[in-house]
Coordinates of C-alpha atoms and ligand atoms in Angstrom, one line a residue:
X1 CA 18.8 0.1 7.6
X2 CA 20.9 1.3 10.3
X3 CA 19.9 1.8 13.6
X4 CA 16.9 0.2 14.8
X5 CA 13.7 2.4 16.6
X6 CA 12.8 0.9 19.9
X7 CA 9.0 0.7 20.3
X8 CA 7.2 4.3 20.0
X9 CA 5.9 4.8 23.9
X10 CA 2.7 6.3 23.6
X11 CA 1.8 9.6 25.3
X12 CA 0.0 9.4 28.6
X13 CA -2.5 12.6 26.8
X14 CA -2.9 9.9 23.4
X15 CA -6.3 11.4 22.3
X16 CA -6.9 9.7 18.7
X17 CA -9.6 10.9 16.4
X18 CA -12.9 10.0 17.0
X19 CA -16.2 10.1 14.2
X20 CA -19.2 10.5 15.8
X21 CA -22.3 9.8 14.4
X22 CA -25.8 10.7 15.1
X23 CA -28.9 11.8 13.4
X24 CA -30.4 14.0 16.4
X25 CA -28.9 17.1 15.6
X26 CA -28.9 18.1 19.5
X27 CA -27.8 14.8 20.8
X28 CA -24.9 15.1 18.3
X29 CA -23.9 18.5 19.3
X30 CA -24.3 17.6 23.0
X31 CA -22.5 14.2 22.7
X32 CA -19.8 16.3 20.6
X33 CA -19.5 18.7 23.0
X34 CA -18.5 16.2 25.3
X35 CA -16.0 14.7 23.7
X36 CA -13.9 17.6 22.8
X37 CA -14.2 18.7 26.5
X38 CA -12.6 15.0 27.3
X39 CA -9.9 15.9 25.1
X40 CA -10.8 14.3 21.8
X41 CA -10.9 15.4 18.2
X42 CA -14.2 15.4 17.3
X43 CA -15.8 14.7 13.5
X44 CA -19.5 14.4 14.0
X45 CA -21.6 13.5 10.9
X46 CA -25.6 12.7 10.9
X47 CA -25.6 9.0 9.0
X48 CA -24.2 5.7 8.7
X49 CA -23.8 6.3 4.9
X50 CA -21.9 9.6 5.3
X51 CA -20.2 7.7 8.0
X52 CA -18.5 5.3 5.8
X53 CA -17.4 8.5 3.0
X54 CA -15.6 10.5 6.1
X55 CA -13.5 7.0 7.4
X56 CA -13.1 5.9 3.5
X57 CA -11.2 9.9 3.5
X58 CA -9.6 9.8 6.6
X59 CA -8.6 7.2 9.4
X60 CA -10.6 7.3 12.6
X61 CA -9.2 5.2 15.5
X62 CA -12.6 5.8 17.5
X63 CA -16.0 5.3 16.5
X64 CA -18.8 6.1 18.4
X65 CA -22.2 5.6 16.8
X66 CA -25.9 6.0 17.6
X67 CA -28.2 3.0 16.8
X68 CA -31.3 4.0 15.7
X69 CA -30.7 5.8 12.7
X70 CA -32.4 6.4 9.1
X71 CA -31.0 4.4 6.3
X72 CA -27.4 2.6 7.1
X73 CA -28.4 2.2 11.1
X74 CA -25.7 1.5 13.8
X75 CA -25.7 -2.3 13.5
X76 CA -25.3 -1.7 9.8
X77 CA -22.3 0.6 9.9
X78 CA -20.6 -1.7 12.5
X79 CA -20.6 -4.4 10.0
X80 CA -19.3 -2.3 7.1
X81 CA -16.8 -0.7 9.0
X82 CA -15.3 -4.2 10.0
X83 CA -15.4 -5.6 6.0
X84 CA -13.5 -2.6 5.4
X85 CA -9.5 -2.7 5.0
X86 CA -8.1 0.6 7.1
X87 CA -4.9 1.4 8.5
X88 CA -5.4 0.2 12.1
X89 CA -8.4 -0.8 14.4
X90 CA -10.9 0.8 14.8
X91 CA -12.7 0.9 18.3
X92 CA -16.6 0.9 18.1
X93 CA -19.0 1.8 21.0
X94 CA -22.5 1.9 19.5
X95 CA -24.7 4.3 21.3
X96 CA -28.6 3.2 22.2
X97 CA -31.6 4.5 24.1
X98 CA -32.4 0.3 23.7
X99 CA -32.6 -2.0 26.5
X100 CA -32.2 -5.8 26.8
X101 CA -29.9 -8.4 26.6
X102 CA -31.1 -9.4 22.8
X103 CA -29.8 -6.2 21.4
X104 CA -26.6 -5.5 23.2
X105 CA -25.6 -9.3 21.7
X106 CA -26.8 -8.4 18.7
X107 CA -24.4 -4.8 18.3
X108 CA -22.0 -6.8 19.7
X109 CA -22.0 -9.4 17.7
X110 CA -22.0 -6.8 14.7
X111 CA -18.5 -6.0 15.2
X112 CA -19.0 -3.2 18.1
X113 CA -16.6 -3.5 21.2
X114 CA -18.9 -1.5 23.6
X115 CA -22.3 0.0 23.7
X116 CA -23.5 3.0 26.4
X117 CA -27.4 4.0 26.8
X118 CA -28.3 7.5 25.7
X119 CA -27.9 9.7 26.9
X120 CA -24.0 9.4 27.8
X121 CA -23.4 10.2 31.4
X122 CA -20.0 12.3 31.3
X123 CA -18.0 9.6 33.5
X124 CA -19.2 7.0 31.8
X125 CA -18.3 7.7 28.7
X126 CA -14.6 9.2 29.5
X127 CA -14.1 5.8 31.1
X128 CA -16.0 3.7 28.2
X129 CA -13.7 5.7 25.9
X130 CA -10.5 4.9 27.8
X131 CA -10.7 1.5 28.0
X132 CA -11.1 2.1 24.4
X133 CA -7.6 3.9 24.3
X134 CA -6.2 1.3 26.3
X135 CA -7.2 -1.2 23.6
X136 CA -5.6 1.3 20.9
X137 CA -2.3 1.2 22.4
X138 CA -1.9 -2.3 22.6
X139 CA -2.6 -2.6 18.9
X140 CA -0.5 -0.3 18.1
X141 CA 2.7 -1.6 20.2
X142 CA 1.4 -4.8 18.4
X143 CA 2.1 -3.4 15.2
X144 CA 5.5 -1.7 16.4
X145 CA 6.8 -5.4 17.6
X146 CA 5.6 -6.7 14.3
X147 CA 6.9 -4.1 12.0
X148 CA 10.2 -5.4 14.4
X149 CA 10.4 -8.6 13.5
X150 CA 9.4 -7.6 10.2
X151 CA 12.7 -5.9 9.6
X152 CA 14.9 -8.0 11.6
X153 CA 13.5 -11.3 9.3
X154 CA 14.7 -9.2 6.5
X155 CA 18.3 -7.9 7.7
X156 CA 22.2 -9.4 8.5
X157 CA 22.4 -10.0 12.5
X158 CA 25.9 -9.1 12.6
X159 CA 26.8 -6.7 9.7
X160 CA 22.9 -4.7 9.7
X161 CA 22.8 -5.6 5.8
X162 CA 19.8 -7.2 4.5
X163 CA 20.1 -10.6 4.2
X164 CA 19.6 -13.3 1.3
X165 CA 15.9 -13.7 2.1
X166 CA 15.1 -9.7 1.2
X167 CA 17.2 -9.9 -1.5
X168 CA 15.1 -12.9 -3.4
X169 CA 12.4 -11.2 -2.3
X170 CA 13.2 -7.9 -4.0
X171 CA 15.3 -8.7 -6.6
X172 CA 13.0 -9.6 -8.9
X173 CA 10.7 -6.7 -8.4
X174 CA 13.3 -4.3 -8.4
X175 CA 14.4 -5.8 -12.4
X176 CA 10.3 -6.0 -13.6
X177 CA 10.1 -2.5 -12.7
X178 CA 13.3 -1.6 -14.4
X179 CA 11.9 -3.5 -17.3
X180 CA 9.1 -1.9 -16.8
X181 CA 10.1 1.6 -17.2
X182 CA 13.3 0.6 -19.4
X183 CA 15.6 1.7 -16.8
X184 CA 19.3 0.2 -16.4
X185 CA 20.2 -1.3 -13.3
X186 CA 23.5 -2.8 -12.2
X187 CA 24.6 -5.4 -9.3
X188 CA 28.0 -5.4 -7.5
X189 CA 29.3 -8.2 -6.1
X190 CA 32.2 -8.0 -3.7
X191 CA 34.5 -10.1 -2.0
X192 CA 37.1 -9.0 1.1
X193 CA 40.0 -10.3 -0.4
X194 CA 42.2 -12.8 1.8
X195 CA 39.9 -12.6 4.7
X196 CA 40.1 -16.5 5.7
X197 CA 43.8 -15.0 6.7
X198 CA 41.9 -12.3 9.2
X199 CA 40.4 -14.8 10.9
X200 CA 43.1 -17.2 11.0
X201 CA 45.7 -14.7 11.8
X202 CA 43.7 -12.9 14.4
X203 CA 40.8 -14.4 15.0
X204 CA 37.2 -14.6 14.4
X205 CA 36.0 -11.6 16.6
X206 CA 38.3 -9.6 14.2
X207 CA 37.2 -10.9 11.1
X208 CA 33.4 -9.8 12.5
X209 CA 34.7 -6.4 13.2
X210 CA 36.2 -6.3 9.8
X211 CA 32.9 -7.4 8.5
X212 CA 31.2 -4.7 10.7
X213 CA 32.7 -1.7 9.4
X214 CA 33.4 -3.4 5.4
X215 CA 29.3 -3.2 5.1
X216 CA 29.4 -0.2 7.3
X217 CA 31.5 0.9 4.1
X218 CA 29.3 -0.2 1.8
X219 CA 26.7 1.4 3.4
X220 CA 27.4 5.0 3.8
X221 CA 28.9 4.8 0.2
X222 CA 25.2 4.3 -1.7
X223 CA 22.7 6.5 -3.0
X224 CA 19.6 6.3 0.1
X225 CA 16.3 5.3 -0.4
X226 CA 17.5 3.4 -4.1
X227 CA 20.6 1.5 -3.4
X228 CA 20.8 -1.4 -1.0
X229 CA 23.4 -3.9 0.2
X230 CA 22.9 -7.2 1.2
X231 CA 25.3 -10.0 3.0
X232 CA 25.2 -12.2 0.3
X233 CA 27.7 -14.5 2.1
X234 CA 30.3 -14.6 4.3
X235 CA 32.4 -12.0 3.2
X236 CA 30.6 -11.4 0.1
X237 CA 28.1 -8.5 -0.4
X238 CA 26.1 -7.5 -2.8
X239 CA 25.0 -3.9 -4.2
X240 CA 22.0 -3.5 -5.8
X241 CA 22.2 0.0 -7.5
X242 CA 18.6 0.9 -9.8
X243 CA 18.6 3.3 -12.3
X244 CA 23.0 2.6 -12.7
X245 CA 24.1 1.9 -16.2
X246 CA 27.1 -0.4 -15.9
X247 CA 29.7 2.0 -16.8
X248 CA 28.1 3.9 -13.1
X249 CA 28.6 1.0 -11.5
X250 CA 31.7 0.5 -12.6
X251 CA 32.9 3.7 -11.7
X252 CA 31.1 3.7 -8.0
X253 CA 32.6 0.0 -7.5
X254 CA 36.3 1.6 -8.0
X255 CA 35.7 4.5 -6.1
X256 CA 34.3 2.3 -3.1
X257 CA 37.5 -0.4 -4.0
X258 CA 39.8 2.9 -3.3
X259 CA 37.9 3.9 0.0
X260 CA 38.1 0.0 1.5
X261 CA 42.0 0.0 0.4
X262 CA 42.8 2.9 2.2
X263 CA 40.5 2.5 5.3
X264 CA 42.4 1.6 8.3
X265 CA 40.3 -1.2 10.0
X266 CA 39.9 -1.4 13.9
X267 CA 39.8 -4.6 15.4
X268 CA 40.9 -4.7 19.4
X269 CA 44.9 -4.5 19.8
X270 CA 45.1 -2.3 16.8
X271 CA 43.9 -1.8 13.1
X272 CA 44.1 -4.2 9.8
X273 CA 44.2 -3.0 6.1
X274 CA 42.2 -5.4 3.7
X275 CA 41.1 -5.0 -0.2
X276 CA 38.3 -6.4 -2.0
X277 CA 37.9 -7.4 -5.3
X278 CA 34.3 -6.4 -7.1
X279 CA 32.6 -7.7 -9.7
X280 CA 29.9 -5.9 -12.0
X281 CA 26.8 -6.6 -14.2
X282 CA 24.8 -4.5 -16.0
X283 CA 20.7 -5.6 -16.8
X284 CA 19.6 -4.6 -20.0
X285 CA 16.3 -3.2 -19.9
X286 CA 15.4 -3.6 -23.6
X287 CA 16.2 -7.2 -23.3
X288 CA 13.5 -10.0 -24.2
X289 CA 11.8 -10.9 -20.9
X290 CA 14.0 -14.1 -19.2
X291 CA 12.7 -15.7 -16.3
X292 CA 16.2 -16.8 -14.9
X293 CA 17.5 -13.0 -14.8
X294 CA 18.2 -12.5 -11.6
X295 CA 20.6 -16.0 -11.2
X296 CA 22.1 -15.0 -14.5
X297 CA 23.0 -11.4 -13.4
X298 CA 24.0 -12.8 -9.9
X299 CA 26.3 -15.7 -12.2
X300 CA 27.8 -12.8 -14.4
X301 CA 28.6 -10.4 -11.5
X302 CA 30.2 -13.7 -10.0
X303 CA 32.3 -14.8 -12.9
X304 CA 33.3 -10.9 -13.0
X305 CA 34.4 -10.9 -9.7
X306 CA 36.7 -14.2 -10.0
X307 CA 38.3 -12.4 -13.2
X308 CA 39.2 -9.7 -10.9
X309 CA 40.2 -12.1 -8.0
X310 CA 42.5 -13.4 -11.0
X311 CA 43.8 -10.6 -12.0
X312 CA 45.6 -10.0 -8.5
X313 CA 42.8 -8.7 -6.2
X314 CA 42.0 -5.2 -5.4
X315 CA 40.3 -4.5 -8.3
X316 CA 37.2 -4.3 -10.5
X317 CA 35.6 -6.0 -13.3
X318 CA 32.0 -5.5 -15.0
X319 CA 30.0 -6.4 -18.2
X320 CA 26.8 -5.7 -19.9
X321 CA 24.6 -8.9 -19.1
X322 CA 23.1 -8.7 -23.1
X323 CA 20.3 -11.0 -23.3
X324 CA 20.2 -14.0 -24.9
X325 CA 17.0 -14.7 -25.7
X326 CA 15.9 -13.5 -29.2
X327 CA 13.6 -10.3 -28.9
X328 CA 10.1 -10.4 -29.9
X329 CA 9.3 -8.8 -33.0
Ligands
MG1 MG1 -31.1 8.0 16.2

């Protein structure tokens, strides 16, 4: 979660994969032989059928495709290509020794972005293809501004946790597939103890930078790539560790408890100590399916954490959330 990439420039030398197709076997080598001089790498296969097995194998940003072919023709494989679901665009330029208006609507209106009359002069297909390329890059810093926004919907602004929207969202999936595969799992609730006093003693831009480097805690303390941590509220977070019995959690909640007690805080005009008080559930896997799980785990790590907020703060508090719904036989 930390960091965040800026959007991927593209090299100026971007030469994606292209699949040619074509069913004259010198035409294909001779239109192949032109591409890879243009810089491209070249697939060439001799039908639309085989066509569809080589992009269904691999993805092939660039299509360029004869017409007139036995079986699955140009038009055809246009069409299929566009019904299929692949893992970007895929830029079309149908190849035909046709002429007319009527048939360059048609391939166009078949799902191909350009067509060029055989044979391909050398400059005109270079340039045909670039404005291809050109079209392929804007997709793809499309999909980098998307995938963005995607992550940004899903984190904290301030702390660069996830926020309460990803964790409703994953929650639930996370305890099916524990379920599933009769795994434990634990949540960690935690709470920076007395922070209303942070803020009211030295303000709100120290209470953020308190915030900052408490998740910033959090963070660099969990297992990557299982564990996550969300801003759950204010100054209450929320560990989600998989595959952690409770007694684990337990264990990693006091450990974490130690580091935040002994961290020295920096806030401008000098550094703060704080504490937090944690509290833990365990999910039991083996438990009788209960649609309300992840609100009861949420409540029990809750009412854990108020026991330790109780018992004087600083400290840690977990149980085993035993389901209450009779098992099916
Ligand atoms: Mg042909």
């Amino acid at each position: 979660m930390e960091g965040s990439n800026p959007t991927p420039t593209i090299p100026a030398d971007f030469k994606p994969a292209i699949l040619l197709v074509e069913d004259e076997k010198t035409s294909r080598l001779m239109t192949a032989r032109q591409l890879t001089r243009a810089g491209y790498d070249v697939e060439a296969v001799s039908n639309g059928t085989e066509a569809l097995a080589t992009l269904a194998r691999r993805f092939f940003p660039m299509l360029l495709t004869d017409w007139d072919m036995p079986g699955l023709n140009g038009v055809a494989l246009c069409k299929a290509v566009r019904a299929m679901t692949l893992e970007g665009y895929v830029y079309i330029v149908l190849l035909t020794a046709r002429q007319g208006k009527a048939h360059v609507i048609e391939g166009l209106a078949a799902g191909a972005d350009d067509y060029l009359t055989k044979p391909p002069d050398d400059g005109e297909l270079r340039a045909r293809l670039n404005t291809g390329l050109r079209i392929l890059q804007l997709e793809q810093s499309l999909r980098a501004a998307n995938r963005r926004i995607q992550l940004l919907s899903i984190t904290d602004a301030l702390t660069g946790t996830y926020n309460r929207h990803y964790l409703m969202e994953q929650l639930p999936q996370e305890i099916e597939r524990s379920r599933r595969y009769r795994h434990p799992l634990s949540v960690v609730l935690c709470d920076v103890d007395h922070f209303k006093q942070v803020n009211d003693n030295h303000g709100h831009r120290a209470g953020d930078e308190v915030l900052k480097s408490f998740a910033h805690l959090l963070m660099s303390s969990i297992r990557g790539g299982s564990d996550w941590v969300v801003r759950y509220g204010g100054e209450e977070f929320l560990i989600v560790l998989p595959e952690a019995m409770v007694a684990n959690a337990l264990s990693y909640a006091d450990k974490i408890r130690a580091t935040v007690s002994e961290h020295s805080f920096q806030i401008s005009g000098g550094t703060l100590h704080v504490t937090a008080s944690f509290g833990v559930a365990g999910f039991d896997p083996l438990g009788a399916p209960d649609p309300a799980i992840v609100d009861r785990l949420i409540d029990r790590a809750d009412s854990c954490l108020l026991r330790s907020k109780e018992g004087g703060r600083n400290r840690v508090t977990g149980e085993m959330l035993i389901s209450t719904v009779e098992p099916s036989p």
